[in-house]
Coordinates of C-alpha atoms (C1' of nucleotides) and ligand atoms in Angstrom, one line a residue:
Chain A
X24 CA 87.0 103.8 30.3
X25 CA 88.7 103.6 33.7
X26 CA 91.8 105.6 34.2
X27 CA 95.1 103.8 33.7
X28 CA 96.3 102.3 36.9
X29 CA 100.0 102.2 38.0
X30 CA 99.7 98.4 37.7
X31 CA 99.7 98.6 33.9
X32 CA 98.3 96.5 31.1
X33 CA 96.0 94.0 32.8
X34 CA 98.7 92.1 34.7
X35 CA 97.9 90.7 38.1
X36 CA 98.1 93.5 40.6
X37 CA 98.8 92.0 44.0
X38 CA 97.6 88.4 44.1
X39 CA 95.7 87.3 47.2
X40 CA 95.3 83.8 48.5
X41 CA 91.6 84.5 48.3
X42 CA 91.7 84.9 44.5
X43 CA 90.0 82.1 42.7
X44 CA 88.6 80.7 45.9
X45 CA 85.2 80.2 44.1
X46 CA 86.8 78.2 41.4
X47 CA 88.9 76.2 43.8
X48 CA 85.8 75.2 45.7
X49 CA 83.9 74.2 42.6
X50 CA 86.9 72.2 41.4
X51 CA 86.5 70.1 44.6
X52 CA 82.8 69.6 44.0
X53 CA 81.9 72.3 46.5
X54 CA 79.7 75.3 45.9
X55 CA 80.1 79.1 45.9
X56 CA 77.2 80.5 47.8
X57 CA 76.2 84.0 48.9
X58 CA 76.8 83.0 52.5
X59 CA 80.3 81.8 51.7
X60 CA 81.0 85.0 49.8
X61 CA 79.9 87.1 52.7
X62 CA 82.3 85.3 55.1
X63 CA 85.2 85.4 52.6
X64 CA 84.6 89.2 52.1
X65 CA 84.8 89.6 55.9
X66 CA 87.9 87.5 56.1
X67 CA 89.5 89.2 53.2
X68 CA 89.8 92.4 55.1
X69 CA 90.8 90.8 58.4
X70 CA 94.4 89.5 58.6
X71 CA 95.4 88.1 62.0
X72 CA 93.4 86.6 64.8
X73 CA 89.6 86.7 65.3
X74 CA 87.1 84.7 67.3
X75 CA 84.3 82.9 65.5
X76 CA 81.9 85.0 67.4
X77 CA 83.4 88.2 66.0
X78 CA 83.3 86.7 62.5
X79 CA 79.6 85.9 62.9
X80 CA 78.9 89.5 64.0
X81 CA 80.8 91.0 61.1
X82 CA 78.9 88.7 58.6
X83 CA 75.7 89.9 60.1
X84 CA 76.6 93.5 59.5
X85 CA 76.7 92.6 55.8
X86 CA 73.9 90.1 55.8
X87 CA 71.4 90.3 58.6
X88 CA 70.2 86.7 57.9
X89 CA 73.6 85.2 58.7
X90 CA 73.3 81.9 60.7
X91 CA 76.0 80.7 63.1
X92 CA 75.9 77.1 62.0
X93 CA 76.6 78.1 58.4
X94 CA 79.5 80.3 59.4
X95 CA 81.0 77.5 61.5
X96 CA 80.6 75.0 58.7
X97 CA 82.1 77.4 56.1
X98 CA 85.1 78.0 58.5
X99 CA 85.6 74.2 58.5
X100 CA 85.7 74.2 54.8
X101 CA 88.1 77.1 54.6
X102 CA 90.3 75.4 57.1
X103 CA 90.5 72.4 54.9
X104 CA 91.7 74.7 52.2
X105 CA 94.3 76.1 54.5
X106 CA 92.9 79.7 54.4
X107 CA 92.3 79.8 58.1
X108 CA 93.5 77.8 61.1
X109 CA 91.8 77.6 64.4
X110 CA 93.1 77.3 67.9
X111 CA 91.5 77.7 71.4
X112 CA 92.0 80.6 73.7
X113 CA 92.5 80.0 77.5
X114 CA 88.7 79.7 77.9
X115 CA 88.6 77.1 75.2
X116 CA 86.9 79.4 72.8
X117 CA 87.7 79.2 69.2
X118 CA 90.2 81.6 67.7
X119 CA 90.8 81.8 64.0
X120 CA 94.0 82.8 62.3
X121 CA 93.4 84.2 58.9
X122 CA 95.9 83.3 56.1
X123 CA 98.5 81.6 58.2
X124 CA 101.7 82.1 56.2
X125 CA 103.2 79.1 57.9
X126 CA 102.2 76.6 60.5
X127 CA 102.7 78.2 63.9
X128 CA 101.3 78.1 67.5
X129 CA 100.0 81.0 69.6
X130 CA 100.6 82.6 72.9
X131 CA 97.9 84.1 74.9
X132 CA 98.4 86.5 77.8
X133 CA 95.9 85.7 80.6
X134 CA 96.4 89.2 82.0
X135 CA 96.0 91.6 79.0
X136 CA 94.4 89.1 76.6
X137 CA 96.8 89.8 73.8
X138 CA 97.8 87.0 71.4
X139 CA 101.1 86.4 69.6
X140 CA 102.4 83.9 67.2
X141 CA 105.2 81.6 68.4
X142 CA 108.2 82.3 66.2
X143 CA 109.3 79.5 63.8
X144 CA 112.5 78.7 65.7
X145 CA 110.8 78.6 69.0
X146 CA 108.0 76.5 67.6
X147 CA 110.6 74.1 66.2
X148 CA 112.2 73.8 69.6
X149 CA 108.9 72.7 71.1
X150 CA 108.2 70.3 68.3
X151 CA 111.7 68.8 68.7
X152 CA 111.5 68.5 72.4
X153 CA 108.3 66.5 72.3
X154 CA 109.5 64.4 69.4
X155 CA 112.7 63.5 71.2
X156 CA 110.8 62.8 74.5
X157 CA 107.8 60.7 73.6
X158 CA 108.0 60.5 69.8
X159 CA 105.0 62.8 69.8
X160 CA 104.2 64.7 66.5
X161 CA 102.9 68.1 67.5
X162 CA 100.2 69.8 65.5
X163 CA 101.7 73.3 66.1
X164 CA 98.8 75.1 64.4
X165 CA 96.4 74.0 67.1
X166 CA 98.7 75.0 70.0
X167 CA 97.8 77.9 72.2
X168 CA 99.9 78.4 75.3
X169 CA 98.7 80.7 78.0
X170 CA 100.6 82.6 80.6
X171 CA 101.8 86.2 81.1
X172 CA 103.5 88.4 78.5
X173 CA 106.7 90.4 79.2
X174 CA 104.7 93.4 80.1
X175 CA 102.1 91.7 82.4
X176 CA 104.4 89.3 84.4
X177 CA 105.1 92.1 87.0
Chain B
X5 CA 85.9 46.7 119.4
X6 CA 87.4 46.7 115.9
X7 CA 90.3 44.4 115.2
X8 CA 93.7 45.9 115.6
X9 CA 95.0 47.3 112.3
X10 CA 98.6 47.0 111.0
X11 CA 98.7 50.8 111.3
X12 CA 99.0 50.7 115.0
X13 CA 98.0 52.9 117.8
X14 CA 96.0 55.6 116.1
X15 CA 98.9 57.1 114.1
X16 CA 98.2 58.6 110.7
X17 CA 98.1 55.8 108.1
X18 CA 98.9 57.1 104.6
X19 CA 98.2 60.8 104.5
X20 CA 96.2 62.0 101.5
X21 CA 96.1 65.6 100.1
X22 CA 92.4 65.4 100.7
X23 CA 92.8 65.0 104.4
X24 CA 91.6 68.0 106.3
X25 CA 90.1 69.6 103.2
X26 CA 86.9 70.4 105.2
X27 CA 89.0 72.2 107.8
X28 CA 91.1 74.0 105.2
X29 CA 88.0 75.3 103.5
X30 CA 86.6 76.6 106.8
X31 CA 89.9 78.2 107.7
X32 CA 89.5 80.3 104.5
X33 CA 85.9 81.3 105.4
X34 CA 84.5 78.7 103.0
X35 CA 82.0 76.0 103.8
X36 CA 81.9 72.2 103.8
X37 CA 78.7 71.2 102.2
X38 CA 77.2 67.8 101.2
X39 CA 77.6 68.8 97.5
X40 CA 81.3 69.4 98.0
X41 CA 81.7 66.2 100.0
X42 CA 80.2 64.3 97.1
X43 CA 82.6 65.7 94.6
X44 CA 85.6 65.3 96.9
X45 CA 84.5 61.6 97.4
X46 CA 84.4 61.1 93.7
X47 CA 87.8 62.9 93.2
X48 CA 89.4 60.9 96.0
X49 CA 89.1 57.7 94.1
X50 CA 90.0 59.1 90.7
X51 CA 93.7 59.9 90.2
X52 CA 94.6 61.2 86.8
X53 CA 92.6 63.0 84.1
X54 CA 88.9 63.4 83.9
X55 CA 86.5 65.6 82.1
X56 CA 84.1 67.8 84.0
X57 CA 81.2 66.0 82.4
X58 CA 82.5 62.6 83.7
X59 CA 82.8 64.1 87.2
X60 CA 79.2 65.4 87.1
X61 CA 78.0 62.0 86.0
X62 CA 79.9 60.3 88.9
X63 CA 78.6 62.7 91.4
X64 CA 75.1 62.0 90.2
X65 CA 75.6 58.3 90.8
X66 CA 76.1 59.2 94.4
X67 CA 73.6 62.0 94.6
X68 CA 70.8 62.1 92.1
X69 CA 70.3 65.8 92.7
X70 CA 73.7 67.0 91.6
X71 CA 73.7 70.2 89.7
X72 CA 76.3 71.1 87.0
X73 CA 76.8 74.7 88.1
X74 CA 77.6 73.6 91.6
X75 CA 80.2 71.1 90.4
X76 CA 81.8 73.6 88.2
X77 CA 81.9 76.1 91.0
X78 CA 83.4 73.6 93.4
X79 CA 86.0 72.6 90.9
X80 CA 87.0 76.2 90.7
X81 CA 87.4 76.3 94.5
X82 CA 89.4 73.1 94.6
X83 CA 91.6 74.5 91.8
X84 CA 92.4 77.5 94.0
X85 CA 93.5 75.0 96.7
X86 CA 95.7 73.2 94.2
X87 CA 93.8 70.0 94.4
X88 CA 92.9 69.9 90.8
X89 CA 94.1 71.7 87.7
X90 CA 92.2 72.1 84.5
X91 CA 93.3 72.2 80.9
X92 CA 91.4 72.0 77.6
X93 CA 91.2 69.1 75.2
X94 CA 91.6 69.7 71.4
X95 CA 87.9 70.5 71.2
X96 CA 88.3 73.1 73.9
X97 CA 86.5 71.0 76.5
X98 CA 87.6 71.1 80.1
X99 CA 89.8 68.3 81.4
X100 CA 90.7 68.1 85.0
X101 CA 93.9 66.6 86.5
X102 CA 93.4 65.4 90.0
X103 CA 96.2 65.9 92.5
X104 CA 98.8 67.2 90.2
X105 CA 102.1 66.3 92.0
X106 CA 103.8 69.2 90.1
X107 CA 102.9 71.7 87.5
X108 CA 102.9 70.1 84.1
X109 CA 101.3 70.3 80.7
X110 CA 99.5 67.7 78.7
X111 CA 99.7 66.0 75.3
X112 CA 96.6 64.9 73.5
X113 CA 96.6 62.4 70.6
X114 CA 94.1 63.5 68.0
X115 CA 94.0 60.0 66.6
X116 CA 93.5 57.7 69.6
X117 CA 92.4 60.3 72.1
X118 CA 94.9 59.4 74.8
X119 CA 96.4 62.0 77.1
X120 CA 99.9 62.1 78.6
X121 CA 101.7 64.4 80.9
X122 CA 104.6 66.4 79.5
X123 CA 107.7 65.3 81.5
X124 CA 109.3 68.0 83.7
X125 CA 112.4 68.3 81.6
X126 CA 110.5 68.7 78.4
X127 CA 108.1 71.1 80.0
X128 CA 111.1 73.1 81.3
X129 CA 112.5 73.2 77.7
X130 CA 109.2 74.7 76.5
X131 CA 109.1 77.3 79.3
X132 CA 112.7 78.3 78.7
X133 CA 112.3 78.6 74.9
X134 CA 109.4 81.0 75.3
X135 CA 111.0 82.9 78.1
X136 CA 114.1 83.4 76.0
X137 CA 112.1 84.3 72.9
X138 CA 109.5 86.8 74.0
X139 CA 109.9 87.0 77.8
X140 CA 106.7 85.1 78.1
X141 CA 105.9 83.3 81.4
X142 CA 104.2 80.1 80.5
X143 CA 101.4 78.7 82.7
X144 CA 102.4 75.1 82.0
X145 CA 99.4 73.7 83.9
X146 CA 97.0 75.1 81.3
X147 CA 98.9 73.8 78.3
X148 CA 97.5 71.0 76.2
X149 CA 99.4 70.3 73.0
X150 CA 97.6 68.2 70.4
X151 CA 99.1 66.0 67.7
X152 CA 99.8 62.3 67.1
X153 CA 101.4 59.9 69.5
X154 CA 104.2 57.6 68.7
X155 CA 101.8 54.8 67.9
X156 CA 99.3 56.8 65.8
X157 CA 101.7 58.9 63.7
X158 CA 101.9 56.1 61.0
Chain C
dC3 C1' 67.9 77.5 28.8
dA4 C1' 65.9 73.7 31.4
dT5 C1' 66.8 69.7 34.5
dG6 C1' 68.5 66.8 38.2
dC7 C1' 71.8 65.6 41.5
dT8 C1' 73.4 66.7 45.8
dA9 C1' 76.0 70.3 48.5
dG10 C1' 74.6 73.7 51.5
dT11 C1' 71.3 76.3 54.3
dG12 C1' 68.3 77.3 58.2
dC13 C1' 66.1 75.7 62.1
dA14 C1' 65.4 73.5 66.2
dA15 C1' 67.3 70.7 69.7
dG16 C1' 71.2 69.4 72.4
dT17 C1' 75.8 69.7 74.9
dG18 C1' 79.2 72.1 77.7
dA19 C1' 80.0 75.9 80.5
dT20 C1' 79.0 80.5 82.8
dT21 C1' 76.3 83.8 85.4
dG22 C1' 72.6 86.6 88.1
dC23 C1' 69.5 86.0 91.6
dA24 C1' 66.4 84.6 95.3
dA25 C1' 66.1 81.1 98.7
dT26 C1' 68.8 77.9 101.7
dA27 C1' 71.9 76.4 105.0
dG28 C1' 76.9 76.3 107.0
dC29 C1' 79.1 77.6 111.0
dG30 C1' 81.2 81.0 114.3
dA31 C1' 79.6 83.5 118.1
dA32 C1' 76.7 84.3 121.8
Chain D
dT25 C1' 71.4 75.6 121.5
dT26 C1' 70.0 79.3 119.2
dC27 C1' 70.9 83.2 116.0
dG28 C1' 72.5 85.8 112.2
dC29 C1' 75.7 86.6 108.7
dT30 C1' 76.8 85.3 104.3
dA31 C1' 78.8 81.5 101.4
dT32 C1' 76.5 78.2 98.5
dT33 C1' 73.0 76.2 96.1
dG34 C1' 69.5 75.4 92.4
dC35 C1' 67.3 77.4 88.7
dA36 C1' 66.7 79.7 84.7
dA37 C1' 68.7 82.3 81.1
dT38 C1' 72.6 82.9 78.1
dC39 C1' 76.6 81.9 75.3
dA40 C1' 79.6 79.1 72.2
dC41 C1' 79.3 75.3 69.4
dT42 C1' 77.4 71.1 67.1
dT43 C1' 74.3 68.0 64.8
dG44 C1' 70.2 65.9 62.3
dC45 C1' 66.9 66.8 59.1
dA46 C1' 63.9 68.6 55.6
dC47 C1' 64.0 72.0 52.1
dT48 C1' 66.7 75.1 48.9
dA49 C1' 69.5 76.2 45.4
dG50 C1' 74.4 75.8 43.0
dC51 C1' 76.1 74.2 38.9
dA52 C1' 77.4 70.4 35.6
dT53 C1' 75.4 68.5 31.9
dG54 C1' 72.7 68.1 27.9
Ligands
MN216 MN1 90.9 77.3 80.9
MN217 MN1 90.1 72.6 68.0
ZN218 ZN1 99.9 90.7 78.7
ZN219 ZN1 97.5 58.1 69.6

DNA sequence: CATGCTAGTGCAAGTGATTGCAATAGCGAA
DNA sequence: TTCGCTATTGCAATCACTTGCACTAGCATG
């Protein structure tokens, strides 16, 4: 019998957005496969921003037979479920944000390569400015703005 | 002898930013080649936004032997001279803006695929918001924001 | 537990873009 | 005009994705 945990009596410990992902997929007529499990395992321990290439590499560490096309397709599915969001770095390469708490855009420093999230208020300012101007409805989650961060702008 | 033109006596007609490009390249130790002339000829009659792929196709119409790598490299050179600027569409693909009158970002409608320039004031609002927030210096010319235009947002 | 429908996988081919390298060809200088 | 230095070119290889297709394998159902 396992030792009693501080999280007593079988109650949910700390719920993760990944919990029940298998069931949620099946509920939509989709399937829970070993390949998807591998990717979700990788994502589960990787909050923040990652490139698709990095994710493929991490999957391959766990399963040597990992195929890029399968990973890309699974990322698309997970994006439909809101578990990841992708944007594009300054080179146009895909960057995934795991578990986006809320819709937000990204900043990328061309000098040091670092990435930040645009804060909600600042994002709202951008959305408002473009709505007022051209009536354009910004998809903030896909916005990556490049430039130079406070440290790198000389 | 050619008939007299309305632009009398050999004075400059309507100056183009492309005028003297050959000399400007040479002045920087660079060279004026047939391949570059082909691309400049294509760009000369193509104000606005184009994808690199379209440019390659247009060059090939004029010179069947056009090579992609040469076009991409020449576009880089022309970008250094400020004659084109590139950004990235929502799929991360390169889009070139020919003869940008001023630094500006772009909007891309995910529904109809159209592209617009962000107006100076609106661009300034974005730059200011991010400067105030994180001290980030936005490279507006590389910004492409996707979303839905007035017509497509239902 | 066995069966069938069909979502998902792997592969190969294709597109867009970048890069190293050897051969070519501008162009400034003689 | 000729010459030589070296910027450019073309090519092949490589990377980041994407897509069509035939085969595999989840999983709902009985
Ligand atoms: Mn870019
Ligand atoms: Mn995208
Ligand atoms: Zn930086
Ligand atoms: Zn539209």
